[in-house]
Amino acid sequence: MHEAGRYQTRTKSGSAGEDALAERLADVRNRQPAQDTDAIAEVVRAVLTTMSGDLSAKETSLLTEVEELGRTIASAKAEIAALRVDDIKERDIPFATDELDAIVAHTASATHHILESCETLDAVANSVTGEASMKLQAATTQIYEACSFQDITGQRITKVVTTLKAIEAKVAQIVATFGSHINVSAAASEANPVPTSEDDLLNGPQLPAHAMDQSDIDKLLASFD
Amino acid sequence: MAIDKSMNVLIVDDYKTMLRIIRNLLKQIEFNNVEEATDGAEALSKLRSGNFGLVISDWNMAPMTGLQLLQEVRADAKLKQMPFIMITAESKTENVVAAKQAGVSNYIVKPFNAETLKDKIEKVLGHA
């Protein structure tokens, strides 16, 4: 079938736009001599050849990879935003390091008290004689030995804190890179969530800076009277 | 060989609780003349101005580490024969090798017990 005839056939079921196009094609056909389809195909091939000449296979592959990279970055941004990494930097890691610092402080304080008591026992051991003295000294020796746990614990915790700070730095880097896409408002809204169940009330020991001491609790209880 | 327990012993650790523990353990084995330093530099200063028969030092301290202290001691003509025991949590092979190469007399890994401390001191001073 002649090309013009094909267009005409399609216009029977086509839209108003297609009808207008058919009319214009008919007009051109009337003004120009009929074209050989092979000649048209040759022109199309020439155009395609020109287009492929603009981008080599390597460049096309590179372009595809760049597009894929763009999609991956967009996806990563969305996933990072969903993870709320800002929480890790602003809340979780500082919380963890504060807790670890509190462990070191509390165990150091406890060790200090144990050593004081042990030194008192040592003095007693020196004031008595015989089996009692030996037993007391053996006991205090074991306490001294056991107290060295504090040094080891402190060193291990220091290593953990160093690791956490390295993670914090990496997270900060991620936040800086994808900063504009990370929503921090959600994190802020949950900083002090309202407890809705008993589990929400079970937070373990509080850090000294945030904890109420017994006198605070007594005052609070008294305020209900 | 009888050990002179009246000698001055210098214990070096940046952690005061550990100094206290070592001091008490030394006291229990009758070493009563014990001085303390909290880093290598302070220890070196005390060693150069005092009269000590034994150094017991931690490794991980700042600004001067226990290993640096040991190297300084071994490089000092007056102190180079000083018995030097390292007590540290650093227990990798390379640590022990480095300490040995620097001239450590003995090496105790934390946590340690009184018996180990006593045994190492006797070995070190017995050969001094």
GROMACS .gro file of C-alpha atoms in nm:
model
  353
    1MET     CA    1   0.000   0.000   0.000
    2HIS     CA    2   0.115   0.352  -0.072
    3GLU     CA    3   0.225   0.546   0.231
    4ALA     CA    4  -0.041   0.811   0.186
    5GLY     CA    5  -0.308   0.543   0.156
    6ARG     CA    6  -0.192   0.391   0.482
    7TYR     CA    7  -0.227   0.724   0.658
    8GLN     CA    8  -0.570   0.764   0.510
    9THR     CA    9  -0.672   0.421   0.630
   10ARG     CA   10  -0.560   0.506   0.982
   11THR     CA   11  -0.744   0.833   0.984
   12LYS     CA   12  -1.074   0.647   0.960
   13SER     CA   13  -1.048   0.552   1.323
   14GLY     CA   14  -0.807   0.828   1.429
   15SER     CA   15  -0.846   1.144   1.637
   16ALA     CA   16  -0.891   1.503   1.515
   17GLY     CA   17  -0.510   1.549   1.538
   18GLU     CA   18  -0.454   1.249   1.316
   19ASP     CA   19  -0.712   1.377   1.071
   20ALA     CA   20  -0.531   1.710   1.053
   21LEU     CA   21  -0.198   1.532   0.999
   22ALA     CA   22  -0.349   1.322   0.720
   23GLU     CA   23  -0.481   1.632   0.552
   24ARG     CA   24  -0.140   1.798   0.566
   25LEU     CA   25   0.029   1.485   0.430
   26ALA     CA   26  -0.226   1.471   0.148
   27ASP     CA   27  -0.152   1.832   0.073
   28VAL     CA   28   0.223   1.766   0.059
   29ARG     CA   29   0.162   1.461  -0.158
   30ASN     CA   30  -0.038   1.670  -0.400
   31ARG     CA   31   0.236   1.931  -0.419
   32GLN     CA   32   0.536   1.690  -0.431
   33PRO     CA   33   0.604   1.393  -0.654
   34ALA     CA   34   0.556   1.051  -0.489
   35GLN     CA   35   0.859   0.921  -0.296
   36ASP     CA   36   1.003   0.574  -0.312
   37THR     CA   37   0.976   0.397   0.027
   38ASP     CA   38   1.331   0.270  -0.012
   39ALA     CA   39   1.450   0.626  -0.042
   40ILE     CA   40   1.266   0.715   0.281
   41ALA     CA   41   1.417   0.415   0.457
   42GLU     CA   42   1.757   0.525   0.339
   43VAL     CA   43   1.705   0.870   0.487
   44VAL     CA   44   1.594   0.716   0.817
   45ARG     CA   45   1.901   0.494   0.821
   46ALA     CA   46   2.120   0.797   0.749
   47VAL     CA   47   1.966   0.987   1.039
   48LEU     CA   48   2.013   0.691   1.274
   49THR     CA   49   2.370   0.656   1.159
   50THR     CA   50   2.429   1.021   1.237
   51MET     CA   51   2.279   0.978   1.583
   52SER     CA   52   2.489   0.672   1.661
   53GLY     CA   53   2.788   0.864   1.539
   54ASP     CA   54   2.734   1.112   1.825
   55LEU     CA   55   2.765   0.845   2.095
   56SER     CA   56   3.001   0.553   2.067
   57ALA     CA   57   2.913   0.220   2.228
   58LYS     CA   58   3.152   0.304   2.511
   59GLU     CA   59   2.991   0.643   2.562
   60THR     CA   60   2.645   0.493   2.552
   61SER     CA   61   2.752   0.237   2.812
   62LEU     CA   62   2.903   0.514   3.024
   63LEU     CA   63   2.584   0.718   2.994
   64THR     CA   64   2.383   0.416   3.105
   65GLU     CA   65   2.610   0.367   3.402
   66VAL     CA   66   2.588   0.735   3.494
   67GLU     CA   67   2.211   0.711   3.482
   68GLU     CA   68   2.221   0.399   3.695
   69LEU     CA   69   2.454   0.575   3.940
   70GLY     CA   70   2.210   0.864   3.961
   71ARG     CA   71   1.929   0.624   4.042
   72THR     CA   72   2.146   0.451   4.304
   73ILE     CA   73   2.232   0.784   4.468
   74ALA     CA   74   1.867   0.886   4.472
   75SER     CA   75   1.778   0.551   4.624
   76ALA     CA   76   2.058   0.582   4.882
   77LYS     CA   77   1.937   0.929   4.978
   78ALA     CA   78   1.588   0.795   5.030
   79GLU     CA   79   1.715   0.498   5.233
   80ILE     CA   80   1.943   0.716   5.447
   81ALA     CA   81   1.658   0.955   5.510
   82ALA     CA   82   1.442   0.659   5.610
   83LEU     CA   83   1.715   0.536   5.848
   84ARG     CA   84   1.731   0.881   6.007
   85VAL     CA   85   2.108   0.871   6.042
   86ASP     CA   86   2.095   1.209   6.207
   87ASP     CA   87   1.952   1.028   6.509
   88ILE     CA   88   2.269   0.821   6.525
   89LYS     CA   89   2.490   1.129   6.527
   90GLU     CA   90   2.277   1.357   6.742
   91ARG     CA   91   2.132   1.112   6.991
   92ASP     CA   92   2.232   0.745   6.979
   93ILE     CA   93   2.611   0.770   6.979
   94PRO     CA   94   2.631   1.052   7.236
   95PHE     CA   95   2.392   0.848   7.452
   96ALA     CA   96   2.609   0.537   7.420
   97THR     CA   97   2.933   0.721   7.498
   98ASP     CA   98   2.774   0.896   7.796
   99GLU     CA   99   2.654   0.561   7.929
  100LEU     CA  100   3.002   0.412   7.886
  101ASP     CA  101   3.160   0.711   8.059
  102ALA     CA  102   2.913   0.662   8.344
  103ILE     CA  103   3.013   0.295   8.369
  104VAL     CA  104   3.379   0.393   8.402
  105ALA     CA  105   3.299   0.660   8.661
  106HIS     CA  106   3.075   0.434   8.870
  107THR     CA  107   3.310   0.137   8.865
  108ALA     CA  108   3.605   0.365   8.948
  109SER     CA  109   3.415   0.504   9.243
  110ALA     CA  110   3.314   0.156   9.360
  111THR     CA  111   3.673   0.033   9.323
  112HIS     CA  112   3.796   0.327   9.528
  113HIS     CA  113   3.558   0.237   9.812
  114ILE     CA  114   3.649  -0.131   9.794
  115LEU     CA  115   4.019  -0.045   9.812
  116GLU     CA  116   3.965   0.181  10.110
  117SER     CA  117   3.787  -0.097  10.296
  118CYS     CA  118   4.053  -0.342  10.192
  119GLU     CA  119   4.328  -0.116  10.324
  120THR     CA  120   4.142  -0.100  10.657
  121LEU     CA  121   4.130  -0.479  10.663
  122ASP     CA  122   4.502  -0.486  10.583
  123ALA     CA  123   4.569  -0.265  10.883
  124VAL     CA  124   4.363  -0.501  11.097
  125ALA     CA  125   4.559  -0.797  10.956
  126ASN     CA  126   4.880  -0.631  11.069
  127SER     CA  127   4.743  -0.576  11.418
  128VAL     CA  128   4.660  -0.939  11.478
  129THR     CA  129   4.880  -1.246  11.467
  130GLY     CA  130   4.870  -1.608  11.362
  131GLU     CA  131   4.607  -1.768  11.144
  132ALA     CA  132   4.368  -1.472  11.162
  133SER     CA  133   4.633  -1.241  11.020
  134MET     CA  134   4.717  -1.482  10.740
  135LYS     CA  135   4.354  -1.535  10.646
  136LEU     CA  136   4.287  -1.164  10.645
  137GLN     CA  137   4.589  -1.095  10.429
  138ALA     CA  138   4.499  -1.372  10.184
  139ALA     CA  139   4.153  -1.223  10.153
  140THR     CA  140   4.278  -0.869  10.097
  141THR     CA  141   4.527  -0.993   9.838
  142GLN     CA  142   4.242  -1.148   9.643
  143ILE     CA  143   4.043  -0.826   9.666
  144TYR     CA  144   4.339  -0.623   9.536
  145GLU     CA  145   4.382  -0.864   9.248
  146ALA     CA  146   4.015  -0.853   9.165
  147CYS     CA  147   4.012  -0.472   9.169
  148SER     CA  148   4.249  -0.459   8.876
  149PHE     CA  149   3.941  -0.539   8.664
  150GLN     CA  150   3.872  -0.167   8.675
  151ASP     CA  151   4.181  -0.086   8.474
  152ILE     CA  152   4.106  -0.351   8.211
  153THR     CA  153   3.740  -0.249   8.194
  154GLY     CA  154   3.838   0.113   8.150
  155GLN     CA  155   4.077   0.032   7.867
  156ARG     CA  156   3.819  -0.186   7.690
  157ILE     CA  157   3.553   0.082   7.721
  158THR     CA  158   3.795   0.342   7.589
  159LYS     CA  159   3.841   0.125   7.280
  160VAL     CA  160   3.464   0.096   7.235
  161VAL     CA  161   3.423   0.474   7.274
  162THR     CA  162   3.696   0.530   7.014
  163THR     CA  163   3.511   0.298   6.775
  164LEU     CA  164   3.182   0.475   6.840
  165LYS     CA  165   3.345   0.810   6.773
  166ALA     CA  166   3.483   0.677   6.443
  167ILE     CA  167   3.130   0.567   6.350
  168GLU     CA  168   2.999   0.906   6.456
  169ALA     CA  169   3.251   1.077   6.226
  170LYS     CA  170   3.147   0.855   5.935
  171VAL     CA  171   2.781   0.925   6.001
  172ALA     CA  172   2.855   1.297   6.018
  173GLN     CA  173   3.022   1.265   5.678
  174ILE     CA  174   2.712   1.093   5.537
  175VAL     CA  175   2.486   1.356   5.689
  176ALA     CA  176   2.703   1.632   5.539
  177THR     CA  177   2.693   1.466   5.198
  178PHE     CA  178   2.320   1.402   5.192
  179GLY     CA  179   2.229   1.675   5.439
  180SER     CA  180   1.952   1.844   5.246
  181HIS     CA  181   1.770   1.515   5.200
  182ILE     CA  182   1.774   1.407   5.561
  183ASN     CA  183   1.476   1.498   5.768
  184VAL     CA  184   1.576   1.586   6.122
  185SER     CA  185   1.242   1.713   6.237
  186ALA     CA  186   1.110   1.363   6.295
  187ALA     CA  187   1.403   1.288   6.524
  188ALA     CA  188   1.343   1.601   6.726
  189SER     CA  189   0.981   1.511   6.779
  190GLU     CA  190   1.079   1.178   6.935
  191ALA     CA  191   1.356   1.304   7.162
  192ASN     CA  192   1.123   1.286   7.462
  193PRO     CA  193   0.853   1.042   7.362
  194VAL     CA  194   0.552   1.013   7.586
  195PRO     CA  195   0.553   0.667   7.750
  196THR     CA  196   0.263   0.458   7.631
  197SER     CA  197   0.341   0.127   7.802
  198GLU     CA  198   0.534  -0.010   8.098
  199ASP     CA  199   0.819  -0.102   7.863
  200ASP     CA  200   0.856   0.266   7.780
  201LEU     CA  201   0.906   0.334   8.151
  202LEU     CA  202   1.190   0.084   8.188
  203ASN     CA  203   1.499   0.284   8.091
  204GLY     CA  204   1.749   0.149   8.343
  205PRO     CA  205   1.978   0.367   8.550
  206GLN     CA  206   1.992   0.732   8.447
  207LEU     CA  207   2.307   0.931   8.391
  208PRO     CA  208   2.389   1.145   8.697
  209ALA     CA  209   2.325   1.469   8.507
  210HIS     CA  210   1.971   1.359   8.420
  211ALA     CA  211   1.885   1.153   8.726
  212MET     CA  212   1.680   1.254   9.026
  213ASP     CA  213   1.843   1.184   9.359
  214GLN     CA  214   1.651   1.061   9.661
  215SER     CA  215   1.576   1.412   9.782
  216ASP     CA  216   1.426   1.499   9.440
  217ILE     CA  217   1.211   1.189   9.458
  218ASP     CA  218   1.102   1.269   9.814
  219LYS     CA  219   1.005   1.619   9.701
  220LEU     CA  220   0.814   1.481   9.405
  221LEU     CA  221   0.627   1.233   9.621
  222ALA     CA  222   0.555   1.504   9.876
  223SER     CA  223   0.410   1.719   9.599
  224PHE     CA  224   0.125   1.466   9.562
  225ASP     CA  225   0.019   1.508   9.924
  226MET     CA  226   7.024  -1.483   9.641
  227ALA     CA  227   6.854  -1.285   9.918
  228ILE     CA  228   6.642  -0.997   9.798
  229ASP     CA  229   6.679  -0.661   9.966
  230LYS     CA  230   6.318  -0.566  10.028
  231SER     CA  231   6.412  -0.231  10.174
  232MET     CA  232   6.503  -0.101   9.828
  233ASN     CA  233   6.310   0.183   9.671
  234VAL     CA  234   6.063   0.067   9.408
  235LEU     CA  235   5.917   0.305   9.151
  236ILE     CA  236   5.574   0.213   9.018
  237VAL     CA  237   5.451   0.392   8.707
  238ASP     CA  238   5.092   0.396   8.582
  239ASP     CA  239   4.860   0.670   8.461
  240TYR     CA  240   4.575   0.502   8.641
  241LYS     CA  241   4.591   0.585   9.010
  242THR     CA  242   4.375   0.293   9.115
  243MET     CA  243   4.628   0.058   8.960
  244LEU     CA  244   4.912   0.237   9.141
  245ARG     CA  245   4.722   0.185   9.463
  246ILE     CA  246   4.665  -0.185   9.389
  247ILE     CA  247   5.031  -0.247   9.302
  248ARG     CA  248   5.148  -0.050   9.604
  249ASN     CA  249   4.928  -0.261   9.835
  250LEU     CA  250   5.037  -0.586   9.674
  251LEU     CA  251   5.403  -0.483   9.710
  252LYS     CA  252   5.337  -0.399  10.072
  253GLN     CA  253   5.199  -0.747  10.128
  254ILE     CA  254   5.522  -0.896   9.998
  255GLU     CA  255   5.714  -0.659  10.223
  256PHE     CA  256   5.828  -0.396   9.977
  257ASN     CA  257   5.737  -0.090  10.179
  258ASN     CA  258   5.946   0.179  10.011
  259VAL     CA  259   5.736   0.250   9.709
  260GLU     CA  260   5.716   0.570   9.505
  261GLU     CA  261   5.472   0.651   9.229
  262ALA     CA  262   5.477   0.827   8.892
  263THR     CA  263   5.188   0.872   8.652
  264ASP     CA  264   5.376   0.883   8.322
  265GLY     CA  265   5.713   0.804   8.170
  266ALA     CA  266   5.849   1.156   8.190
  267GLU     CA  267   5.777   1.190   8.561
  268ALA     CA  268   5.922   0.846   8.621
  269LEU     CA  269   6.242   0.929   8.434
  270SER     CA  270   6.283   1.246   8.635
  271LYS     CA  271   6.239   1.054   8.963
  272LEU     CA  272   6.476   0.780   8.853
  273ARG     CA  273   6.749   1.031   8.766
  274SER     CA  274   6.717   1.212   9.096
  275GLY     CA  275   6.651   0.917   9.326
  276ASN     CA  276   6.794   0.585   9.426
  277PHE     CA  277   6.574   0.303   9.305
  278GLY     CA  278   6.631  -0.070   9.285
  279LEU     CA  279   6.335  -0.164   9.069
  280VAL     CA  280   6.090  -0.007   8.821
  281ILE     CA  281   5.744  -0.153   8.762
  282SER     CA  282   5.576   0.032   8.477
  283ASP     CA  283   5.261   0.032   8.270
  284TRP     CA  284   5.305   0.067   7.893
  285ASN     CA  285   5.012   0.275   7.770
  286MET     CA  286   5.072   0.624   7.910
  287ALA     CA  287   5.111   0.975   7.773
  288PRO     CA  288   5.312   1.177   7.692
  289MET     CA  289   5.590   0.925   7.744
  290THR     CA  290   5.492   0.559   7.720
  291GLY     CA  291   5.632   0.278   7.928
  292LEU     CA  292   5.830   0.153   7.628
  293GLN     CA  293   5.984   0.496   7.574
  294LEU     CA  294   6.066   0.510   7.944
  295LEU     CA  295   6.236   0.173   7.917
  296GLN     CA  296   6.437   0.290   7.615
  297GLU     CA  297   6.542   0.605   7.799
  298VAL     CA  298   6.644   0.401   8.103
  299ARG     CA  299   6.851   0.161   7.893
  300ALA     CA  300   7.014   0.456   7.713
  301ASP     CA  301   7.110   0.627   8.038
  302ALA     CA  302   7.455   0.528   8.159
  303LYS     CA  303   7.353   0.551   8.524
  304LEU     CA  304   7.022   0.369   8.489
  305LYS     CA  305   7.085   0.112   8.218
  306GLN     CA  306   7.125  -0.179   8.463
  307MET     CA  307   6.796  -0.094   8.641
  308PRO     CA  308   6.563  -0.396   8.675
  309PHE     CA  309   6.250  -0.303   8.479
  310ILE     CA  310   5.921  -0.493   8.483
  311MET     CA  311   5.642  -0.400   8.243
  312ILE     CA  312   5.287  -0.456   8.368
  313THR     CA  313   5.041  -0.398   8.088
  314ALA     CA  314   4.721  -0.507   7.919
  315GLU     CA  315   4.911  -0.508   7.587
  316SER     CA  316   4.949  -0.879   7.534
  317LYS     CA  317   5.021  -0.918   7.163
  318THR     CA  318   5.333  -1.102   7.060
  319GLU     CA  319   5.473  -0.792   6.893
  320ASN     CA  320   5.438  -0.599   7.219
  321VAL     CA  321   5.631  -0.854   7.417
  322VAL     CA  322   5.896  -0.875   7.144
  323ALA     CA  323   5.931  -0.495   7.130
  324ALA     CA  324   5.965  -0.476   7.508
  325LYS     CA  325   6.222  -0.753   7.510
  326GLN     CA  326   6.419  -0.584   7.232
  327ALA     CA  327   6.411  -0.261   7.433
  328GLY     CA  328   6.561  -0.448   7.728
  329VAL     CA  329   6.270  -0.526   7.959
  330SER     CA  330   6.361  -0.749   8.253
  331ASN     CA  331   6.021  -0.915   8.271
  332TYR     CA  332   5.667  -0.870   8.145
  333ILE     CA  333   5.340  -0.912   8.333
  334VAL     CA  334   5.007  -0.900   8.155
  335LYS     CA  335   4.702  -0.747   8.320
  336PRO     CA  336   4.497  -0.870   8.492
  337PHE     CA  337   4.762  -1.028   8.709
  338ASN     CA  338   4.771  -1.179   9.053
  339ALA     CA  339   4.995  -1.127   9.355
  340GLU     CA  340   5.171  -1.457   9.302
  341THR     CA  341   5.275  -1.360   8.948
  342LEU     CA  342   5.400  -1.022   9.069
  343LYS     CA  343   5.599  -1.184   9.349
  344ASP     CA  344   5.741  -1.448   9.117
  345LYS     CA  345   5.854  -1.198   8.852
  346ILE     CA  346   6.009  -0.965   9.108
  347GLU     CA  347   6.203  -1.253   9.261
  348LYS     CA  348   6.324  -1.364   8.918
  349VAL     CA  349   6.430  -1.014   8.817
  350LEU     CA  350   6.598  -0.923   9.144
  351GLY     CA  351   6.745  -1.268   9.183
  352HIS     CA  352   6.933  -1.211   8.857
  353ALA     CA  353   7.016  -0.848   8.921
   0.00000   0.00000   0.00000
